[in-house]
Amino acid sequence: MPPSPLTIIDKVELCTTSLCIEKVVDEYLTSLMRKIKESEKTIDSFRLFDEGEDSVNEREFFNYYKFTEALIEKVIENDIDLNFIINDLVEKLGKTHPVVLFLKQLTEE
């Protein structure tokens, strides 16, 4: 059986540099924009997170933080509605995922 493609969060967890995380952010935003443009079609091939994996190690948590940081920079640079991003991530990750919590905390500050 061929291996399933890595999700965005899988890629974030595997990153070892900030540049890698920035590329993953770019990939996420490109995919999100594609989803918007093709809104009448259902796009199930883009999975951000594998359900069922609850434990987050220290490196993954740091990568989530770096992902959030890079995402915020891109959102500001490109004047993207942060609430739209948060709603998309809540739908894909759930309300308690570290990326969602980081973003919500930033919007409250």
PDB file of C-alpha atoms in Angstrom:
ATOM      1  CA  MET A   1       0.000   0.000   0.000  1.00  0.00           C
ATOM      2  CA  PRO A   2       1.501   3.388  -0.961  1.00  0.00           C
ATOM      3  CA  PRO A   3       2.226   5.774   1.909  1.00  0.00           C
ATOM      4  CA  SER A   4      -0.329   8.509   2.476  1.00  0.00           C
ATOM      5  CA  PRO A   5       0.796  12.059   1.767  1.00  0.00           C
ATOM      6  CA  LEU A   6       2.067  14.046   4.710  1.00  0.00           C
ATOM      7  CA  THR A   7      -0.320  16.555   6.185  1.00  0.00           C
ATOM      8  CA  ILE A   8       0.749  20.134   6.836  1.00  0.00           C
ATOM      9  CA  ILE A   9       1.063  19.414  10.546  1.00  0.00           C
ATOM     10  CA  ASP A  10       3.145  16.297   9.801  1.00  0.00           C
ATOM     11  CA  LYS A  11       5.502  18.517   7.814  1.00  0.00           C
ATOM     12  CA  VAL A  12       5.651  21.103  10.629  1.00  0.00           C
ATOM     13  CA  GLU A  13       6.532  18.362  13.094  1.00  0.00           C
ATOM     14  CA  LEU A  14       9.371  17.145  10.857  1.00  0.00           C
ATOM     15  CA  CYS A  15      10.912  20.588  10.313  1.00  0.00           C
ATOM     16  CA  THR A  16      14.274  21.345  11.840  1.00  0.00           C
ATOM     17  CA  THR A  17      14.716  24.941  10.606  1.00  0.00           C
ATOM     18  CA  SER A  18      12.692  28.145  10.475  1.00  0.00           C
ATOM     19  CA  LEU A  19      13.023  28.167   6.693  1.00  0.00           C
ATOM     20  CA  CYS A  20      11.337  24.774   6.534  1.00  0.00           C
ATOM     21  CA  ILE A  21       8.455  26.049   8.658  1.00  0.00           C
ATOM     22  CA  GLU A  22       8.095  29.151   6.471  1.00  0.00           C
ATOM     23  CA  LYS A  23       7.792  26.901   3.412  1.00  0.00           C
ATOM     24  CA  VAL A  24       5.092  24.876   5.150  1.00  0.00           C
ATOM     25  CA  VAL A  25       3.212  28.120   5.952  1.00  0.00           C
ATOM     26  CA  ASP A  26       3.433  29.096   2.278  1.00  0.00           C
ATOM     27  CA  GLU A  27       2.122  25.676   1.291  1.00  0.00           C
ATOM     28  CA  TYR A  28      -0.766  25.979   3.755  1.00  0.00           C
ATOM     29  CA  LEU A  29      -1.747  29.456   2.529  1.00  0.00           C
ATOM     30  CA  THR A  30      -1.504  28.397  -1.123  1.00  0.00           C
ATOM     31  CA  SER A  31      -3.721  25.419  -0.417  1.00  0.00           C
ATOM     32  CA  LEU A  32      -6.188  27.576   1.489  1.00  0.00           C
ATOM     33  CA  MET A  33      -6.393  30.101  -1.359  1.00  0.00           C
ATOM     34  CA  ARG A  34      -6.896  27.253  -3.832  1.00  0.00           C
ATOM     35  CA  LYS A  35      -9.708  25.934  -1.646  1.00  0.00           C
ATOM     36  CA  ILE A  36     -11.387  29.337  -1.672  1.00  0.00           C
ATOM     37  CA  LYS A  37     -11.117  29.618  -5.459  1.00  0.00           C
ATOM     38  CA  GLU A  38     -12.602  26.144  -5.898  1.00  0.00           C
ATOM     39  CA  SER A  39     -15.199  26.566  -3.157  1.00  0.00           C
ATOM     40  CA  GLU A  40     -17.938  24.780  -5.058  1.00  0.00           C
ATOM     41  CA  LYS A  41     -15.755  21.655  -5.170  1.00  0.00           C
ATOM     42  CA  THR A  42     -14.970  19.549  -2.125  1.00  0.00           C
ATOM     43  CA  ILE A  43     -11.267  19.287  -1.443  1.00  0.00           C
ATOM     44  CA  ASP A  44     -10.635  16.399   0.912  1.00  0.00           C
ATOM     45  CA  SER A  45      -7.084  15.652  -0.163  1.00  0.00           C
ATOM     46  CA  PHE A  46      -5.710  18.516   1.933  1.00  0.00           C
ATOM     47  CA  ARG A  47      -5.620  17.259   5.476  1.00  0.00           C
ATOM     48  CA  LEU A  48      -3.937  19.494   7.983  1.00  0.00           C
ATOM     49  CA  PHE A  49      -3.946  17.101  10.900  1.00  0.00           C
ATOM     50  CA  ASP A  50      -4.235  13.367  11.503  1.00  0.00           C
ATOM     51  CA  GLU A  51      -6.927  12.797  14.079  1.00  0.00           C
ATOM     52  CA  GLY A  52      -6.104  10.478  16.902  1.00  0.00           C
ATOM     53  CA  GLU A  53      -2.626  11.721  17.703  1.00  0.00           C
ATOM     54  CA  ASP A  54      -2.966  13.498  21.028  1.00  0.00           C
ATOM     55  CA  SER A  55       0.535  13.666  22.420  1.00  0.00           C
ATOM     56  CA  VAL A  56       2.739  16.576  21.413  1.00  0.00           C
ATOM     57  CA  ASN A  57       6.425  16.438  22.133  1.00  0.00           C
ATOM     58  CA  GLU A  58       8.572  19.486  22.885  1.00  0.00           C
ATOM     59  CA  ARG A  59       9.934  19.836  19.334  1.00  0.00           C
ATOM     60  CA  GLU A  60       6.480  19.564  17.799  1.00  0.00           C
ATOM     61  CA  PHE A  61       5.176  22.203  20.205  1.00  0.00           C
ATOM     62  CA  PHE A  62       8.061  24.521  19.283  1.00  0.00           C
ATOM     63  CA  ASN A  63       7.381  23.898  15.586  1.00  0.00           C
ATOM     64  CA  TYR A  64       3.696  24.720  16.083  1.00  0.00           C
ATOM     65  CA  TYR A  65       4.766  27.992  17.669  1.00  0.00           C
ATOM     66  CA  LYS A  66       7.160  28.747  14.800  1.00  0.00           C
ATOM     67  CA  PHE A  67       4.420  27.824  12.290  1.00  0.00           C
ATOM     68  CA  THR A  68       2.068  30.264  14.030  1.00  0.00           C
ATOM     69  CA  GLU A  69       4.736  32.965  14.050  1.00  0.00           C
ATOM     70  CA  ALA A  70       5.484  32.536  10.332  1.00  0.00           C
ATOM     71  CA  LEU A  71       1.758  32.379   9.555  1.00  0.00           C
ATOM     72  CA  ILE A  72       1.145  35.673  11.376  1.00  0.00           C
ATOM     73  CA  GLU A  73       3.950  37.317   9.383  1.00  0.00           C
ATOM     74  CA  LYS A  74       2.412  36.131   6.092  1.00  0.00           C
ATOM     75  CA  VAL A  75      -1.077  37.203   7.190  1.00  0.00           C
ATOM     76  CA  ILE A  76       0.194  40.699   7.962  1.00  0.00           C
ATOM     77  CA  GLU A  77       2.306  40.940   4.790  1.00  0.00           C
ATOM     78  CA  ASN A  78      -0.583  39.838   2.570  1.00  0.00           C
ATOM     79  CA  ASP A  79      -3.432  41.526   4.478  1.00  0.00           C
ATOM     80  CA  ILE A  80      -5.328  38.268   5.049  1.00  0.00           C
ATOM     81  CA  ASP A  81      -8.229  38.152   7.501  1.00  0.00           C
ATOM     82  CA  LEU A  82      -6.825  36.381  10.573  1.00  0.00           C
ATOM     83  CA  ASN A  83     -10.294  35.324  11.737  1.00  0.00           C
ATOM     84  CA  PHE A  84     -10.757  33.487   8.438  1.00  0.00           C
ATOM     85  CA  ILE A  85      -7.493  31.603   9.059  1.00  0.00           C
ATOM     86  CA  ILE A  86      -8.497  30.809  12.649  1.00  0.00           C
ATOM     87  CA  ASN A  87     -11.901  29.495  11.572  1.00  0.00           C
ATOM     88  CA  ASP A  88     -10.265  27.288   8.929  1.00  0.00           C
ATOM     89  CA  LEU A  89      -7.776  25.900  11.435  1.00  0.00           C
ATOM     90  CA  VAL A  90     -10.465  25.285  14.080  1.00  0.00           C
ATOM     91  CA  GLU A  91     -12.356  23.272  11.469  1.00  0.00           C
ATOM     92  CA  LYS A  92      -9.249  21.246  10.591  1.00  0.00           C
ATOM     93  CA  LEU A  93      -7.499  20.986  13.955  1.00  0.00           C
ATOM     94  CA  GLY A  94     -10.120  21.542  16.603  1.00  0.00           C
ATOM     95  CA  LYS A  95     -10.399  24.279  19.205  1.00  0.00           C
ATOM     96  CA  THR A  96      -7.647  22.978  21.472  1.00  0.00           C
ATOM     97  CA  HIS A  97      -4.778  22.453  19.030  1.00  0.00           C
ATOM     98  CA  PRO A  98      -1.690  24.516  19.983  1.00  0.00           C
ATOM     99  CA  VAL A  99      -1.692  26.438  16.659  1.00  0.00           C
ATOM    100  CA  VAL A 100      -5.314  27.506  17.206  1.00  0.00           C
ATOM    101  CA  LEU A 101      -4.628  28.449  20.827  1.00  0.00           C
ATOM    102  CA  PHE A 102      -1.576  30.521  19.833  1.00  0.00           C
ATOM    103  CA  LEU A 103      -3.569  32.390  17.188  1.00  0.00           C
ATOM    104  CA  LYS A 104      -6.506  33.034  19.486  1.00  0.00           C
ATOM    105  CA  GLN A 105      -4.187  34.316  22.187  1.00  0.00           C
ATOM    106  CA  LEU A 106      -2.552  36.699  19.714  1.00  0.00           C
ATOM    107  CA  THR A 107      -5.903  38.068  18.561  1.00  0.00           C
ATOM    108  CA  GLU A 108      -6.923  38.744  22.155  1.00  0.00           C
ATOM    109  CA  GLU A 109      -3.746  40.743  22.890  1.00  0.00           C
TER     110      GLU A 109
END
